[in-house]
Tab-separated table of C-alpha atoms in Angstrom:
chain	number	residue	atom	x	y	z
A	1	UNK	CA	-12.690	124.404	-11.164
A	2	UNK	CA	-11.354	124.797	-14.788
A	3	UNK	CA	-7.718	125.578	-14.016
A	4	UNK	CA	-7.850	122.819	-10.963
A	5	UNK	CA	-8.315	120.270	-13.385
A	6	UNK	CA	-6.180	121.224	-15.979
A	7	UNK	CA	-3.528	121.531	-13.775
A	8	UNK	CA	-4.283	117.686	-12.253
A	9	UNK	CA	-4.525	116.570	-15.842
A	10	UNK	CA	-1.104	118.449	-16.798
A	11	UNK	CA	0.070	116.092	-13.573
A	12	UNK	CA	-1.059	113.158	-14.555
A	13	UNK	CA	0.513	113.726	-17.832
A	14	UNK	CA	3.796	114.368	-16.436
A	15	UNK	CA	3.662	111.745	-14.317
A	16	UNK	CA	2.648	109.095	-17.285
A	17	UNK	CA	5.963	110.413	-19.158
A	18	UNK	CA	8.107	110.014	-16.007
A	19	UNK	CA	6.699	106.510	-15.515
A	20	UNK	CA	7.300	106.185	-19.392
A	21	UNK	CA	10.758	107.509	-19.262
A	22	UNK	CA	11.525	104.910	-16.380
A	23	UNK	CA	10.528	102.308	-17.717
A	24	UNK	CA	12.501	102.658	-20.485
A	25	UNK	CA	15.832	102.806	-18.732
A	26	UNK	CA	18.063	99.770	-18.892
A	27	UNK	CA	18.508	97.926	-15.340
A	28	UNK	CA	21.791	99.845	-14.589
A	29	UNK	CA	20.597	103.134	-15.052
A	30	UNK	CA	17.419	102.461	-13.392
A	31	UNK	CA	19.470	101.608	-10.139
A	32	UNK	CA	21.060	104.819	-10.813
A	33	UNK	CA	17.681	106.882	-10.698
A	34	UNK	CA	16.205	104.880	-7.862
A	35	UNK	CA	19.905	105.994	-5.941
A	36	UNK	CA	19.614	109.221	-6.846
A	37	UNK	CA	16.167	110.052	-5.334
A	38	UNK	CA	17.225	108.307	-2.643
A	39	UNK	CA	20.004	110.439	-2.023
A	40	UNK	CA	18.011	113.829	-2.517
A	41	UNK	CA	15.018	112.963	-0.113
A	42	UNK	CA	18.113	112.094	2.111
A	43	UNK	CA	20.019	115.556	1.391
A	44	UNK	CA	16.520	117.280	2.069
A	45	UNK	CA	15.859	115.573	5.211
A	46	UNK	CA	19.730	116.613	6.869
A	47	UNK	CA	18.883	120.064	5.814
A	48	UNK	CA	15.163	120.072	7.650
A	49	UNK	CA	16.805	118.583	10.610
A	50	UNK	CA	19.617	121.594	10.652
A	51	UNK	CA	17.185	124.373	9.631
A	52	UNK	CA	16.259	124.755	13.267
A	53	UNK	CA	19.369	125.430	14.339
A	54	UNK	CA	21.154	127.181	12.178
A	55	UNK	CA	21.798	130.136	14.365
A	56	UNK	CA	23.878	128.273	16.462
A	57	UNK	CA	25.870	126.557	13.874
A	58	UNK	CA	28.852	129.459	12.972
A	59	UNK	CA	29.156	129.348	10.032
A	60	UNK	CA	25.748	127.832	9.202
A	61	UNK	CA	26.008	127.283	5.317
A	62	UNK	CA	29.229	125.447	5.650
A	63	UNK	CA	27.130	122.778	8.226
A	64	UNK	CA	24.325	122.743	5.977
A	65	UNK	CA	26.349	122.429	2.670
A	66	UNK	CA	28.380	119.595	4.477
A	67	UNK	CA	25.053	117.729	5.762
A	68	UNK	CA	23.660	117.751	2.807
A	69	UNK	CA	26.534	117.055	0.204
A	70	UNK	CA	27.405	113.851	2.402
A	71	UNK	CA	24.380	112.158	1.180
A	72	UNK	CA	24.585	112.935	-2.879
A	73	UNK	CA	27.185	109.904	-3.156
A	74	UNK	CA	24.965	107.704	-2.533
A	75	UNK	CA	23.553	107.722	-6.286
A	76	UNK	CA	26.688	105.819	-6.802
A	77	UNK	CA	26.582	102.973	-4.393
A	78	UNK	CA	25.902	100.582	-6.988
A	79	UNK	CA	28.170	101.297	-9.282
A	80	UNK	CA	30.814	101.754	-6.557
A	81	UNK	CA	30.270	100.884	-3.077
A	82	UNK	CA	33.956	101.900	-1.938
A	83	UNK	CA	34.169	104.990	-3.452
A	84	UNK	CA	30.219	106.030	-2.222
A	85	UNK	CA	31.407	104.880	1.376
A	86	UNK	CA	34.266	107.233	1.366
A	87	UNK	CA	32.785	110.368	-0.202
A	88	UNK	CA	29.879	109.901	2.446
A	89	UNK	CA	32.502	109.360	4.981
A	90	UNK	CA	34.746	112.855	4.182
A	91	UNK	CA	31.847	115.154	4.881
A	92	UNK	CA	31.019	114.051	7.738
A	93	UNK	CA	34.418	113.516	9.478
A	94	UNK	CA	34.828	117.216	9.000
A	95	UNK	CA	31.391	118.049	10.332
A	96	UNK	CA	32.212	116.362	13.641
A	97	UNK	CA	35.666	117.846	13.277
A	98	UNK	CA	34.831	121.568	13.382
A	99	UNK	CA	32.945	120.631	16.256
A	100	UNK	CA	29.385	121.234	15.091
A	101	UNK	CA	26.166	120.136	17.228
A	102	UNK	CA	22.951	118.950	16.155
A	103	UNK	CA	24.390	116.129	13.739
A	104	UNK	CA	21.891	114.058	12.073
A	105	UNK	CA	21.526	110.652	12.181
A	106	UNK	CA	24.277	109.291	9.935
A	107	UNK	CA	22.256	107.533	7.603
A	108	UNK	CA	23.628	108.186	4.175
A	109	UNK	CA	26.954	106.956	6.054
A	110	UNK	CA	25.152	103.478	7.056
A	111	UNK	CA	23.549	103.377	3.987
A	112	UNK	CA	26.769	103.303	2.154
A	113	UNK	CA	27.916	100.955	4.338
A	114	UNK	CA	24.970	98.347	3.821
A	115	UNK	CA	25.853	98.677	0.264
A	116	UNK	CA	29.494	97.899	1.055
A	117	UNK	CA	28.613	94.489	2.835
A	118	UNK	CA	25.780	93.859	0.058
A	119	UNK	CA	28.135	94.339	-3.533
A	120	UNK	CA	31.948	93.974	-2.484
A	121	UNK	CA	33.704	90.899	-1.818
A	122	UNK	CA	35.363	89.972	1.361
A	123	UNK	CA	38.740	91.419	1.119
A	124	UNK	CA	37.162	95.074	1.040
A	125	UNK	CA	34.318	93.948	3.444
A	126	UNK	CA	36.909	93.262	6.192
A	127	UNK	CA	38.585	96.326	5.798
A	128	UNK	CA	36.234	98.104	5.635
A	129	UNK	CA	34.690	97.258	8.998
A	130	UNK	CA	37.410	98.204	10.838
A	131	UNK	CA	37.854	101.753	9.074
A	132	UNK	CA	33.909	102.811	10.249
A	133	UNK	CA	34.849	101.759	13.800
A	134	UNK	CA	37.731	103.889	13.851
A	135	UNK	CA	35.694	106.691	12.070
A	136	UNK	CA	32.475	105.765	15.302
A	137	UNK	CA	35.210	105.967	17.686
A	138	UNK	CA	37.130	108.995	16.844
A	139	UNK	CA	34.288	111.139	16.329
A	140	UNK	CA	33.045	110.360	19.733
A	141	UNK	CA	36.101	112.059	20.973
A	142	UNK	CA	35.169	115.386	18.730
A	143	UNK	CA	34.064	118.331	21.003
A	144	UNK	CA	30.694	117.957	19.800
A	145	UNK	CA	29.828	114.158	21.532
A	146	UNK	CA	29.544	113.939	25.227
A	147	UNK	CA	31.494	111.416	26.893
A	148	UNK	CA	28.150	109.483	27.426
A	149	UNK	CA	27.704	106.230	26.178
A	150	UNK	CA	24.505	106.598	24.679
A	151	UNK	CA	25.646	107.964	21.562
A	152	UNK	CA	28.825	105.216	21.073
A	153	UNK	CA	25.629	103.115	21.208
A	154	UNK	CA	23.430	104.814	19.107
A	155	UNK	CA	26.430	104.610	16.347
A	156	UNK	CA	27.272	100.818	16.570
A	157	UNK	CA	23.639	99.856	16.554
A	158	UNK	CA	23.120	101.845	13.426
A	159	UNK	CA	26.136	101.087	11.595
A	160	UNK	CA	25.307	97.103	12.965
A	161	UNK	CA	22.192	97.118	11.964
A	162	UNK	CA	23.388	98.935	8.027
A	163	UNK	CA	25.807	95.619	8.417
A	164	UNK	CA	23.344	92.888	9.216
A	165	UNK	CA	20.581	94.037	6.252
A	166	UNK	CA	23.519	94.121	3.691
A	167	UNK	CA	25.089	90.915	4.242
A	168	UNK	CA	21.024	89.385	3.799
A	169	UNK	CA	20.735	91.402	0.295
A	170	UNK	CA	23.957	89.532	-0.722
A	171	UNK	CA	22.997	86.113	0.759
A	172	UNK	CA	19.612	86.198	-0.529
A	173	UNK	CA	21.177	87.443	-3.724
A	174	UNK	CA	23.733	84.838	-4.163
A	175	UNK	CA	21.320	82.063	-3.290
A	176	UNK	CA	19.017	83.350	-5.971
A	177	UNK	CA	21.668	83.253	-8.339
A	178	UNK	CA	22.584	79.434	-7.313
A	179	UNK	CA	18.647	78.684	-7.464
A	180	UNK	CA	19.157	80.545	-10.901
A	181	UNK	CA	22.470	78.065	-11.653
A	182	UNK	CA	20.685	74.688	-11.130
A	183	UNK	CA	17.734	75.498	-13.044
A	184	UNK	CA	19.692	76.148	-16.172
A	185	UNK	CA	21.595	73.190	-15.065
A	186	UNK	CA	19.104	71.032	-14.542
A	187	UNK	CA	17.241	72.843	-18.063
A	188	UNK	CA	20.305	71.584	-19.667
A	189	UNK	CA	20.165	68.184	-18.163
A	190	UNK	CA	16.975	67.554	-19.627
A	191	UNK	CA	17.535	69.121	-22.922
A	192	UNK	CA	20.420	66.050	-23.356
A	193	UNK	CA	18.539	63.330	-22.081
A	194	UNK	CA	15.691	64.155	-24.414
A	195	UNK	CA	17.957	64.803	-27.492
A	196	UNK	CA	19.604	61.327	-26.043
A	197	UNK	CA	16.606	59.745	-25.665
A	198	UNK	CA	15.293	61.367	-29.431
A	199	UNK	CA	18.915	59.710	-31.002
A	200	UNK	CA	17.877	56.407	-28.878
A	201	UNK	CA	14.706	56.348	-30.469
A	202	UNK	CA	15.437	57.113	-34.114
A	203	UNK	CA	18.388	54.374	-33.758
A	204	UNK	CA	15.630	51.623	-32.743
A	205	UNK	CA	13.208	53.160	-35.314
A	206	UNK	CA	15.794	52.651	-37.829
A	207	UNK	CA	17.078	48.911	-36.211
A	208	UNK	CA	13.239	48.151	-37.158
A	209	UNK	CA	12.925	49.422	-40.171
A	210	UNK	CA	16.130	47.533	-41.610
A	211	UNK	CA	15.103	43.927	-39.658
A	212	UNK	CA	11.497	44.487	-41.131
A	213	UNK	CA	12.755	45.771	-44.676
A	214	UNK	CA	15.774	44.067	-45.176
A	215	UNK	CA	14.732	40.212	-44.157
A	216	UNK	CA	11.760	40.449	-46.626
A	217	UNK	CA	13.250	41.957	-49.344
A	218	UNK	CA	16.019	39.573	-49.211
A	219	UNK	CA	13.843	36.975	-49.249
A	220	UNK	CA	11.701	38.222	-52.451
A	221	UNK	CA	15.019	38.749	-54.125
A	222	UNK	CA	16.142	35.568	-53.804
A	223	UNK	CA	12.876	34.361	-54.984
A	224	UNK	CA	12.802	36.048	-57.844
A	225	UNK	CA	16.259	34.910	-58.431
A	226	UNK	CA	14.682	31.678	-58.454
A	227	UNK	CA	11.453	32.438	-60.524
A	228	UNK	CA	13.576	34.018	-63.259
A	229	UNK	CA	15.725	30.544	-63.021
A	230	UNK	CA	12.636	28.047	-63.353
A	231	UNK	CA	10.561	29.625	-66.142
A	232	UNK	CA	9.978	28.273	-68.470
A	233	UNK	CA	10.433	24.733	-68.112
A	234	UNK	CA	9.174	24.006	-64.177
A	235	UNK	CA	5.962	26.546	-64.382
A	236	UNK	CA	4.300	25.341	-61.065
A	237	UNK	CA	7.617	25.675	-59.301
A	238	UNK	CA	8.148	29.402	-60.424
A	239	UNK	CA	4.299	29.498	-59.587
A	240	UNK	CA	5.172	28.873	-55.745
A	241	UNK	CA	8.273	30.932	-55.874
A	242	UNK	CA	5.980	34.127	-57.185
A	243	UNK	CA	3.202	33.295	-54.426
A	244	UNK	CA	5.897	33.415	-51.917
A	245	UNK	CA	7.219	36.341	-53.208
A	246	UNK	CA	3.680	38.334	-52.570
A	247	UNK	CA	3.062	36.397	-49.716
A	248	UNK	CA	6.361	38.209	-48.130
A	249	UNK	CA	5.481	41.539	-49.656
A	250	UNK	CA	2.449	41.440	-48.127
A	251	UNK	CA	3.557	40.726	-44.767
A	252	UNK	CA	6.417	43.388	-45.378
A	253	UNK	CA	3.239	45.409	-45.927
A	254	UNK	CA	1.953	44.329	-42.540
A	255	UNK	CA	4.903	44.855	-40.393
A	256	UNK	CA	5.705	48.083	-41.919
A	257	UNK	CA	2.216	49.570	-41.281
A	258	UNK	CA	2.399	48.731	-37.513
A	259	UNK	CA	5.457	49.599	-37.160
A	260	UNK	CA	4.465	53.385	-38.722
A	261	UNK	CA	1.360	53.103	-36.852
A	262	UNK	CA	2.998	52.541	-33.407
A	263	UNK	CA	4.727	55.948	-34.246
A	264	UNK	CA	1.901	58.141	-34.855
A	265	UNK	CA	0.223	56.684	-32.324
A	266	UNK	CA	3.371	57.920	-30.078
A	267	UNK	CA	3.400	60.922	-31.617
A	268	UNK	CA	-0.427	61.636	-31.712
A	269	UNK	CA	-2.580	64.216	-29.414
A	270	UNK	CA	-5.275	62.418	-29.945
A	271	UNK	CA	-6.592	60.999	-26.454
A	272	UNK	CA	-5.641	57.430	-24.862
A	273	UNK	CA	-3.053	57.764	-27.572
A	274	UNK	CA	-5.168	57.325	-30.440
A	275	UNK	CA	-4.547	58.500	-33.898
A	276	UNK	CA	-7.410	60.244	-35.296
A	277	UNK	CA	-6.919	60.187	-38.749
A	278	UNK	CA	-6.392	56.845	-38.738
A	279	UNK	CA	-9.783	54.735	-39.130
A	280	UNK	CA	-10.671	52.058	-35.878
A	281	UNK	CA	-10.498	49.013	-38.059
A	282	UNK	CA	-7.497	49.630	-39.498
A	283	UNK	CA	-6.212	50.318	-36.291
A	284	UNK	CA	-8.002	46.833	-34.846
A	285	UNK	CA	-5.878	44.772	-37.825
A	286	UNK	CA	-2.297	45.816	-36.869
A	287	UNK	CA	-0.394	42.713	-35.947
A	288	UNK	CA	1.717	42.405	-32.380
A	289	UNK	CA	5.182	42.924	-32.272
A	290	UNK	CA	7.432	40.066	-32.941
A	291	UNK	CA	7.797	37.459	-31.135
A	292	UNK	CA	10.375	35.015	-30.225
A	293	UNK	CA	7.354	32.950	-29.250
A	294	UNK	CA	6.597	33.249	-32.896
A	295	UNK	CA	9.659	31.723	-34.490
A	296	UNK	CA	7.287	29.148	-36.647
A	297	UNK	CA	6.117	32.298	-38.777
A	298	UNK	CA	9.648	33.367	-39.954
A	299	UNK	CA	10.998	29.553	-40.486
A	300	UNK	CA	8.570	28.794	-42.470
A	301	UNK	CA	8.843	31.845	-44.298
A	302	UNK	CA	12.705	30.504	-44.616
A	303	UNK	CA	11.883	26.965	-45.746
A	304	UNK	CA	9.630	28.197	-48.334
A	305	UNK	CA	12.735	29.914	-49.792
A	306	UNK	CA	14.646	27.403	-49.677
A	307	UNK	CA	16.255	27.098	-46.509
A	308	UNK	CA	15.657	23.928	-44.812
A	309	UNK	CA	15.913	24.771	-41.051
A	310	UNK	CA	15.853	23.189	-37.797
A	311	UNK	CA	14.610	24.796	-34.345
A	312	UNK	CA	15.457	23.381	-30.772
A	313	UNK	CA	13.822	24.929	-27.526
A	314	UNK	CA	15.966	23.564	-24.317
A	315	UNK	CA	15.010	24.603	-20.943
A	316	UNK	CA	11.180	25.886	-19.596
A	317	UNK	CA	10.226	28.836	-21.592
A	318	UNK	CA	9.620	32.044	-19.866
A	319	UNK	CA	8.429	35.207	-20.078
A	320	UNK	CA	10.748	37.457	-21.416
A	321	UNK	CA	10.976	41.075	-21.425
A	322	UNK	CA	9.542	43.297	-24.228
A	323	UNK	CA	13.112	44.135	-25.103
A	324	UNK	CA	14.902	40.866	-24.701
A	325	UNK	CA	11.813	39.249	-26.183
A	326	UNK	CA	12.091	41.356	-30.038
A	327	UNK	CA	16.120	41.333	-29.775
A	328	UNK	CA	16.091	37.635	-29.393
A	329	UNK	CA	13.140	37.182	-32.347
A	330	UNK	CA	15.785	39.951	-34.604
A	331	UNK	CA	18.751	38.169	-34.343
A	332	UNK	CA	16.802	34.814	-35.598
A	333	UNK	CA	15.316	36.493	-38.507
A	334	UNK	CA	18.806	38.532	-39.697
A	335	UNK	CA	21.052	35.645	-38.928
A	336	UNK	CA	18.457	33.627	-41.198
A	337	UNK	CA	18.422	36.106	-43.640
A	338	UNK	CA	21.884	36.135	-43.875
A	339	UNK	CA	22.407	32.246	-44.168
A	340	UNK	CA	19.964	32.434	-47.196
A	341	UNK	CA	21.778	34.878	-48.935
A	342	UNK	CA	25.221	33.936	-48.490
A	343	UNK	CA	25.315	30.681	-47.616
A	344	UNK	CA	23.113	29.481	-50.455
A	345	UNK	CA	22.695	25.441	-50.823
A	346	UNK	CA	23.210	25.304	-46.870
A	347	UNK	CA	21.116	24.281	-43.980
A	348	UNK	CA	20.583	26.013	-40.587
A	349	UNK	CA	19.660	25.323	-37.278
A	350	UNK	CA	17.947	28.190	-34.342
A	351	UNK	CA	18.694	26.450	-30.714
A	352	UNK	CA	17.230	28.741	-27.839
A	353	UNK	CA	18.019	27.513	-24.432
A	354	UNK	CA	16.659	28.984	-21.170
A	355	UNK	CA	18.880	29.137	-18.515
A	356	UNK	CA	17.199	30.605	-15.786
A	357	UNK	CA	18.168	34.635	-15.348
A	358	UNK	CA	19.300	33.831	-19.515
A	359	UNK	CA	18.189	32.748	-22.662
A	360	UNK	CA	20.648	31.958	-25.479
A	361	UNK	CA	19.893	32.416	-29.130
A	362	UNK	CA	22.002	30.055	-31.599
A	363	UNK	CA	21.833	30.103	-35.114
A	364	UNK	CA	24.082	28.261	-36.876
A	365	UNK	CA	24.456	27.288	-40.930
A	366	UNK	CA	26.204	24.728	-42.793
A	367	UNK	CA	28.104	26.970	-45.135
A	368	UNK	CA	27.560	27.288	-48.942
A	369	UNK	CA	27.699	24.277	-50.822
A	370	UNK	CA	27.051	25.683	-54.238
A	371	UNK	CA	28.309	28.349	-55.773
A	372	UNK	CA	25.652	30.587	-57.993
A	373	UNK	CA	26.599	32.909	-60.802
A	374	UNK	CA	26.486	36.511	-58.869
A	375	UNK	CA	23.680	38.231	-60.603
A	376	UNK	CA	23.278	42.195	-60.966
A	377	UNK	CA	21.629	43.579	-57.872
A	378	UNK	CA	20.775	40.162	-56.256
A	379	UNK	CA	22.962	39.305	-53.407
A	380	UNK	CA	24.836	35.682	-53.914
A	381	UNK	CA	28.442	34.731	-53.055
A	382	UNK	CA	31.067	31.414	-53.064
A	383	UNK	CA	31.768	29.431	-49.749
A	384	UNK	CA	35.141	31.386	-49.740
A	385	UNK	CA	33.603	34.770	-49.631
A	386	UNK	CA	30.501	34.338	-47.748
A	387	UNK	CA	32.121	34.257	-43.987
A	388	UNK	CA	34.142	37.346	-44.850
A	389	UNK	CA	31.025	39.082	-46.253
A	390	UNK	CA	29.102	38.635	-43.365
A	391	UNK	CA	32.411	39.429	-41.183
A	392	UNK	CA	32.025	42.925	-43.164
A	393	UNK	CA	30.900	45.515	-40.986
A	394	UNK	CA	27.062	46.412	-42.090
A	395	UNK	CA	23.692	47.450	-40.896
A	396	UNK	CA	22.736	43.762	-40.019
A	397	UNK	CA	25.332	42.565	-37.683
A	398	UNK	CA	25.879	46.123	-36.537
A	399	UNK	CA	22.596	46.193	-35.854
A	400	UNK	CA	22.232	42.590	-33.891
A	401	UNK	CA	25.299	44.434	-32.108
A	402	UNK	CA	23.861	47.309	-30.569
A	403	UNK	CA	20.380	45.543	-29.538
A	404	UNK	CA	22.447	42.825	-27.835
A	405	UNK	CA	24.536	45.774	-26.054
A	406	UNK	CA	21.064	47.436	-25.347
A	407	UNK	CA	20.028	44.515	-23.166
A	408	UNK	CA	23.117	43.857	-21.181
A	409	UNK	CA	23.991	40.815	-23.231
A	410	UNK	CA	26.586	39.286	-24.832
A	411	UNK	CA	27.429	38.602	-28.521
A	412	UNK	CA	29.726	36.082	-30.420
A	413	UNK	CA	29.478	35.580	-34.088
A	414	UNK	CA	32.130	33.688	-36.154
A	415	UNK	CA	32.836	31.204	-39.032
A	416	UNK	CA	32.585	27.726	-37.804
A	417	UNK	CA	35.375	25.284	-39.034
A	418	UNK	CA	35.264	23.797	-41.361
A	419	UNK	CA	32.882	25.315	-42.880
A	420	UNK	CA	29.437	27.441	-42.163
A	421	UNK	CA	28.527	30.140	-39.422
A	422	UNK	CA	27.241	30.546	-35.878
A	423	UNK	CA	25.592	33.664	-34.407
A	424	UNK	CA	25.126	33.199	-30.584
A	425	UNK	CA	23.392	36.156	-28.232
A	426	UNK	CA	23.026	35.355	-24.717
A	427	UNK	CA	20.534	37.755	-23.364
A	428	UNK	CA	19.272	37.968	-19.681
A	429	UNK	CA	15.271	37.154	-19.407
A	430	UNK	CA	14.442	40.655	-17.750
């Protein structure tokens, strides 16, 4: 009982390096093993079938060597399906030809042959079909084939059948390979429309951030332009100028925390896409997005700096897209913005007229009037400059550009003779 199961567990050891040893081949030479057992068991199973007979086979080592060495190609057939096919092939054209009985079934030959259909394309395919039927049909005339049709038969539905299994492998290969294709296709599809759709986002992230930062800190700059210029002799003046000024920082404050709160809310795991770290009151205070429905907010906001302003609504208001809705309130505000810093002394006017499938945003200004000594760091320029300065290609205009463009608008801005400035977007409603 001792030496039975020490000699199972020296098996079972062998066997675990074996299965070790395997699995550490690369894919290639796996293929190679796998071929090469097959092609022993194969070489074994001529010789059994010849054993029997061997004293009528004269001389009988020749038959056996040539029954068995046909098959030991086949640990090629991977690597090369032609040149497997045609060693298989050699040995047993000359066992048929020296006229021996008994052959076995030709299955290292058909196996070879599979292979042939399966790996090589179709200008050796072709070829070599009609080279095995000339090898089936000349070894039926050998002395050792009767001149019954039962073993033509035998042949062609082997060899057939060898045919048929091979050309599935390499269908069912090649369609893997094209399933394969338009996965990393469509993989790389995706990959672009979310870095696309990442660039999208950062660009509107970045179209909001300048609208929000740039209109209000224009706006405190030129009040504190004008604080510096009434103190000390017109106090309460410079007193309404500084509670403007924190009246806008504040509400830069406000705009700037939803619009950082919309993005972690985008960006959060929390569930129903709730931050939180973020408390639920503070959350409950962030303000809507802007408005065009809004307009009063910002022109005020205007007029307090010293921009007197007019608004005209034309046309039966309606509901206008998300999109179309902040684009339209955008260009208002940075068209304003604009007017009040280079057009200083000048008056405006916003006209929005619906027009059915459109809307059209106008916002015109008078042109400068006055022209203020430039100070360091605070924008202010003469009536000559101040149409080519805003004609200058910058984050503002650019910016009124691409969210036009984004909504399948259309965009005119230009000086207006003879004097002053018109921005006009028509944008459609949906």
């Amino acid at each position: 009982m001792g030496t039975a199961a020490a000699a199972r567990a020296r098996a079972q050891a062998l066997a675990a390096r074996a299965a070790a040893w395997y699995a550490a081949l690369p894919r290639r030479r796996r293929e190679v093993a796998q071929d090469t057992a097959l092609a022993l068991t194969l070489a074994v199973l001529n010789l059994l079938t010849l054993v029997p007979y061997r004293s009528t086979l004269h001389p009988a080592w020749l038959a056996l060597f040539l029954v068995s060495v046909q098959c030991l190609p086949l640990a090629i057939r991977r690597l090369s399906p032609v040149a497997a096919g045609i060693l298989t092939g050699i040995p047993r054209t000359l066992y048929d030809s020296l006229g021996y009985g008994y052959a076995p079934l030709p299955l290292a030959n058909a196996i070879a042959f599979a292979t042939i259909a399966d790996r090589s394309r179709w200008w050796i395919r072709w070829p070599a079909i009609a080279f095995t039927g000339f090898g089936i049909y000349s070894g039926q005339l050998t002395p050792g084939h009767t001149d019954e049709p039962y073993d033509l038969l035998i042949q062609v539905f082997i060899f057939g059948a060898a045919w048929v299994v091979g050309t599935l492998s390499r269908l069912r290969r090649e369609s893997m390979a094209e399933v394969a294709r338009r996965a990393e296709r469509a993989e790389a599809a995706l990959d672009t429309a979310a870095a696309r759709a990442a660039a999208a986002e950062r660009l509107r992230i970045a179209r909001e951030l300048h609208d929000v930062v740039a209109h209000n800190v224009s706006l405190i700059a030129v009040q504190a332009e004008a604080v510096g210029a009434l103190l000390p002799s017109r106090p309460a003046e410079a007193a309404r100028s500084a509670d403007l000024i924190a009246a806008t920082a504040r509400q830069a404050m406000t705009e700037l925390r939803r619009l950082l709160g919309v993005l972690r809310f985008n960006g959060s795991d929390a569930p129903d896409g709730v931050d939180g770290d973020q408390p639920a009151d503070e959350r409950a205070v962030l303000t809507p997005a802007p408005s065009i429905a809004h307009l009063d907010e910002v022109l005020a906001v205007v007029r307090e700096a010293g921009l007197p302003v007019t608004c005209h609504i034309c046309g039966e208001p309606t509901v206008l897209s998300p999109v179309v809705d902040l684009t339209a309130y955008r260009i208002v505000q940075e068209a304003l913005t604009n007017a009040l810093r280079h057009a200083p002394g000048s008056s405006a006017c916003v006209d929005v007229s619906y027009e059915g499938d459109y809307v059209t945003v106008r916002v015109t200004d008078s042109g400068a009037v006055l022209v203020p000594a430039a100070r360091p760091g605070v924008g202010g320029e003469g009536p000559a400059s101040a149409g080519r300065a805003r004609l200058t290609p910058g984050y503002g205009l650019a910016g009124i550009a691409e969210r036009v463009a984004s909504c399948g608008g259309t965009l005119t801005l230009g000086p207006l003779p003879p004097a002053g400035f018109a921005v006009t977007a028509r944008l459609p409603v949906k």
